[in-house]
Amino acid sequence: MDHLVHYEWCKVFQAAFWYGLIVHFRIYPIIYALPFVIVLSKQRIGPSRKPTLRQWNSRRDILYNNSSTASAKSSPGWNGLWAPLGSTVTWDTVMFGLFSGTLFFLLTITFFYIYGWDFLNEALLYHLTRTDPRHNFSIYFYHVYLHHQQGFAVFEKFVSFLPQTMVQLALIFSFAGDLPFCLFVQTVAFVAFNKVMTAQYFVWFFCLLPLILPWSSMKVKWKGLICMFVWMASQIHWLMWAYLLEFKGRNVFVQLWLASILFLVANTLVLLMLIRYHKYSPIFMPLARSGVANSRKSE
């Protein structure tokens, strides 16, 4: 029993080490902290400290019959909001947070000692105070462009973060059990609602697509093609106005801003379609099913 406990602790520390290291190199994975904690909590793993993994594959006969009904029935949603919050404070989650946070701050202090304030500003503080006046895919770019010289009040910065935060919480508490899918929808929403959005940010969620596509019941013909067309057409439409502004010198800021809004709508529609046709598949069995399965094995 002691060996099992030590083994579980080693896995938690290993996960915390890599997570703290990754956040140090790329700050945006910090948004994955809450779903990681929920998955590590006893609600997902159970009191035995040993997680009961599902047969995690995309075969329809062992998962849920329909993606939309499965998501509605199986995902915790907002009705289960307080339950996961109340059960996330466990030794595993506390040690995961402390160790990953400690590693992150130790690395930050080390490189701050080597490179000084330049490192701290470029690596961390820059992301909190960044106001890019250049045109980009974000719906906030035009407001930033018009008021860049005057600066921004704290309330304005708060308002820009509020929709992003609300969407993140809604997705986390709805899909945290299906961790790969949760990370994907989080990343898409984080990029779509960010204050600054450039094409390089799309790589953040493209790399997660192979983890969720096998669990999608959406057919490439025609719904898949329509989603790809909507996303690519809205982006090309934005690039057309950006080309006229950047290379032709035309005053098309308003049209470009409207194209940014259209691109946000396209991202939202595609995300909703992916959610609708996704077969919700928790990586750990619910506690009730886990108990039944274990009792059957013991018999």
XYZ file of C-alpha atoms in Angstrom:
299
model
C 0.000 0.000 0.000
C 2.838 2.368 0.865
C 4.471 1.626 -2.471
C 1.223 2.493 -4.268
C 0.930 5.782 -2.382
C 4.534 6.695 -3.187
C 3.962 5.782 -6.823
C 0.891 8.035 -7.003
C 2.804 10.895 -5.367
C 5.619 10.480 -7.872
C 3.151 10.758 -10.739
C 1.658 13.939 -9.272
C 5.102 15.506 -8.820
C 6.127 14.466 -12.319
C 3.015 16.071 -13.809
C 3.570 19.196 -11.707
C 7.202 19.425 -12.811
C 6.390 19.334 -16.511
C 3.450 21.690 -16.142
C 5.502 24.273 -14.228
C 8.274 23.995 -16.823
C 5.885 24.391 -19.760
C 4.177 27.450 -18.252
C 7.595 28.987 -17.724
C 8.418 28.654 -21.433
C 4.923 29.485 -22.752
C 2.662 31.359 -20.367
C -0.671 30.589 -22.057
C -0.972 26.959 -20.740
C -1.760 28.552 -17.361
C -5.397 28.433 -18.518
C -5.235 24.621 -18.221
C -4.555 24.703 -14.477
C -8.181 24.436 -13.331
C -9.161 21.442 -15.528
C -5.950 19.668 -14.466
C -6.852 20.256 -10.833
C -10.422 19.026 -11.368
C -9.151 15.842 -13.030
C -6.664 15.278 -10.206
C -9.309 15.814 -7.544
C -10.995 12.946 -5.739
C -14.217 13.518 -7.625
C -12.513 12.239 -10.768
C -10.098 9.760 -9.210
C -11.867 8.507 -6.121
C -10.800 7.902 -2.536
C -8.577 4.949 -3.397
C -5.990 7.362 -4.849
C -5.813 5.150 -7.943
C -7.722 6.462 -10.984
C -10.038 4.119 -12.811
C -9.377 4.801 -16.469
C -12.101 4.375 -19.039
C -11.583 2.344 -22.150
C -10.750 5.645 -23.849
C -11.422 5.133 -27.527
C -13.802 6.403 -30.133
C -15.866 3.267 -30.779
C -19.502 4.243 -30.620
C -20.729 1.031 -29.054
C -18.886 1.626 -25.770
C -19.270 5.364 -25.612
C -22.365 7.462 -25.910
C -24.864 7.093 -28.695
C -25.263 10.690 -29.763
C -22.816 13.517 -29.236
C -25.337 16.205 -28.435
C -27.359 14.100 -25.973
C -24.197 12.587 -24.526
C -22.730 15.987 -23.819
C -25.939 17.138 -22.207
C -26.329 14.032 -20.051
C -22.738 13.297 -19.150
C -20.969 16.605 -18.838
C -21.365 18.215 -15.396
C -22.397 21.620 -16.764
C -23.318 24.595 -14.630
C -25.697 22.517 -12.481
C -22.633 20.741 -11.122
C -20.601 23.898 -10.713
C -20.194 23.853 -6.952
C -19.612 20.104 -6.675
C -16.262 20.065 -8.518
C -15.186 23.262 -6.776
C -15.820 21.752 -3.366
C -13.906 18.579 -4.088
C -10.830 20.016 -5.802
C -8.961 20.750 -2.565
C -7.154 17.462 -1.997
C -3.584 16.572 -1.164
C -2.944 15.701 -4.787
C -4.251 19.004 -6.121
C -2.576 21.059 -3.395
C 0.788 19.415 -3.974
C 0.380 19.710 -7.743
C -0.308 23.438 -7.405
C 2.457 24.062 -4.871
C 5.127 22.127 -6.744
C 4.322 23.460 -10.220
C 3.961 27.002 -8.865
C 7.202 26.748 -6.912
C 9.080 25.487 -9.960
C 7.634 28.273 -12.094
C 8.635 30.992 -9.626
C 12.095 29.485 -9.066
C 12.751 29.517 -12.800
C 11.404 33.057 -13.060
C 13.616 34.254 -10.190
C 16.647 32.480 -11.682
C 16.284 34.108 -15.089
C 15.393 37.438 -13.510
C 18.694 37.251 -11.624
C 20.536 36.517 -14.890
C 18.783 38.932 -17.271
C 17.114 41.479 -14.978
C 13.937 43.433 -15.704
C 14.195 42.876 -19.443
C 13.388 39.211 -18.948
C 10.510 39.877 -16.537
C 8.911 42.457 -18.811
C 9.252 40.413 -21.990
C 8.270 37.063 -20.474
C 5.416 37.996 -18.108
C 4.512 41.632 -17.541
C 4.297 42.339 -21.259
C 1.303 40.014 -21.604
C -0.614 41.806 -18.857
C -0.093 45.320 -20.204
C 0.119 44.580 -23.934
C -1.838 46.981 -26.164
C -1.018 46.306 -29.803
C -2.179 49.220 -32.006
C -1.464 47.302 -35.200
C -4.379 45.615 -36.929
C -4.946 41.964 -36.013
C -7.782 39.448 -35.973
C -9.021 40.523 -32.534
C -12.281 42.456 -32.240
C -10.530 44.830 -29.816
C -7.894 46.049 -32.268
C -9.861 49.075 -33.549
C -10.586 50.366 -30.042
C -6.923 49.898 -29.138
C -5.872 51.713 -32.316
C -8.114 54.713 -31.578
C -7.145 55.096 -27.907
C -3.578 53.796 -27.851
C -2.019 57.196 -27.206
C -4.366 58.078 -24.337
C -3.857 54.817 -22.507
C -6.488 52.582 -20.950
C -8.198 52.671 -17.588
C -8.295 49.632 -15.310
C -12.020 49.255 -15.979
C -11.423 49.031 -19.740
C -8.824 46.309 -19.260
C -11.192 44.448 -16.935
C -14.045 44.592 -19.447
C -11.838 43.095 -22.162
C -10.886 40.161 -19.906
C -14.422 39.514 -18.590
C -15.943 37.751 -21.663
C -12.823 35.640 -22.062
C -12.905 34.593 -18.403
C -16.626 33.767 -18.436
C -16.293 31.608 -21.543
C -13.279 29.799 -20.068
C -15.145 28.951 -16.850
C -18.213 27.769 -18.748
C -16.136 25.413 -20.893
C -14.052 24.126 -17.976
C -17.027 23.211 -15.788
C -18.807 21.630 -18.743
C -16.010 19.482 -20.197
C -13.244 19.110 -17.595
C -13.822 15.350 -17.372
C -13.030 14.947 -21.064
C -9.643 16.569 -20.620
C -8.296 16.607 -24.221
C -11.523 18.086 -25.545
C -11.625 20.593 -22.698
C -8.107 21.793 -23.504
C -9.025 22.157 -27.166
C -12.207 24.197 -26.687
C -10.459 26.288 -24.038
C -7.659 27.141 -26.423
C -9.991 28.001 -29.312
C -12.069 30.276 -27.088
C -9.005 31.841 -25.476
C -7.568 32.750 -28.881
C -10.896 33.941 -30.306
C -11.641 36.293 -27.386
C -8.082 37.470 -26.800
C -7.134 41.147 -26.965
C -4.524 40.328 -29.603
C -4.905 37.536 -32.149
C -2.432 36.719 -34.896
C -2.176 33.713 -37.203
C 0.541 32.070 -35.094
C -1.989 31.582 -32.273
C -3.941 29.130 -34.434
C -1.131 26.597 -33.974
C -2.089 26.417 -30.287
C -5.329 24.591 -31.031
C -4.396 22.981 -34.362
C -1.943 20.726 -32.517
C -4.803 19.451 -30.322
C -7.118 18.545 -33.211
C -5.807 14.952 -33.602
C -6.845 14.273 -29.995
C -10.510 15.175 -30.545
C -11.354 14.348 -34.158
C -11.758 10.571 -33.564
C -14.468 11.413 -31.006
C -16.447 13.603 -33.386
C -19.526 12.243 -35.133
C -19.426 15.105 -37.629
C -19.050 13.878 -41.197
C -16.536 15.622 -43.423
C -19.254 15.752 -46.068
C -20.993 18.138 -45.657
C -20.886 19.585 -42.162
C -17.121 19.278 -41.871
C -16.564 20.986 -45.207
C -18.986 23.745 -44.267
C -17.118 24.382 -41.000
C -13.788 24.535 -42.812
C -15.222 26.825 -45.484
C -16.782 29.206 -42.922
C -13.558 29.473 -40.932
C -11.282 29.898 -43.949
C -13.638 32.237 -45.850
C -14.019 34.580 -42.865
C -10.238 34.648 -42.477
C -9.645 35.346 -46.176
C -12.281 38.080 -46.008
C -10.367 39.700 -43.137
C -7.063 39.350 -45.010
C -8.537 41.138 -48.015
C -9.288 44.260 -45.965
C -5.938 43.972 -44.186
C -4.202 43.897 -47.567
C -6.038 47.035 -48.707
C -5.034 48.794 -45.488
C -1.446 47.633 -45.246
C -0.323 47.564 -48.884
C -2.719 49.932 -50.642
C -2.955 52.512 -47.881
C -6.757 52.713 -47.978
C -8.756 53.873 -44.975
C -10.681 50.661 -44.345
C -10.334 50.423 -40.566
C -14.085 50.126 -39.997
C -14.449 47.421 -42.636
C -11.487 45.575 -41.130
C -13.028 45.800 -37.669
C -16.328 44.423 -39.002
C -14.353 41.605 -40.608
C -12.829 40.871 -37.179
C -16.328 40.598 -35.705
C -17.326 38.260 -38.536
C -14.245 36.135 -37.857
C -15.201 35.899 -34.163
C -18.695 34.773 -35.180
C -17.166 32.148 -37.500
C -14.892 30.843 -34.724
C -17.849 30.655 -32.354
C -20.060 28.801 -34.850
C -17.351 26.256 -35.663
C -16.666 25.737 -31.956
C -20.364 25.167 -31.254
C -20.544 22.662 -34.104
C -17.563 20.749 -32.728
C -19.156 20.696 -29.281
C -22.495 19.554 -30.681
C -21.032 16.574 -32.538
C -18.424 15.575 -29.969
C -18.854 12.277 -28.120
C -18.177 13.254 -24.523
C -15.715 10.697 -23.127
C -14.276 11.241 -19.635
C -10.798 9.865 -19.208
C -11.752 8.560 -15.753
C -14.876 6.582 -14.966
C -17.427 8.302 -12.705
C -17.229 7.174 -9.094
C -20.535 5.347 -9.176
C -19.608 3.347 -12.255
C -16.130 2.792 -10.918
C -17.544 1.292 -7.737
C -19.904 -0.981 -9.684
C -17.119 -2.121 -11.979
C -14.817 -2.890 -9.062
C -17.544 -4.807 -7.224
C -18.210 -6.898 -10.339
C -14.525 -7.694 -10.668
C -14.343 -8.729 -7.036
C -17.271 -11.103 -7.566
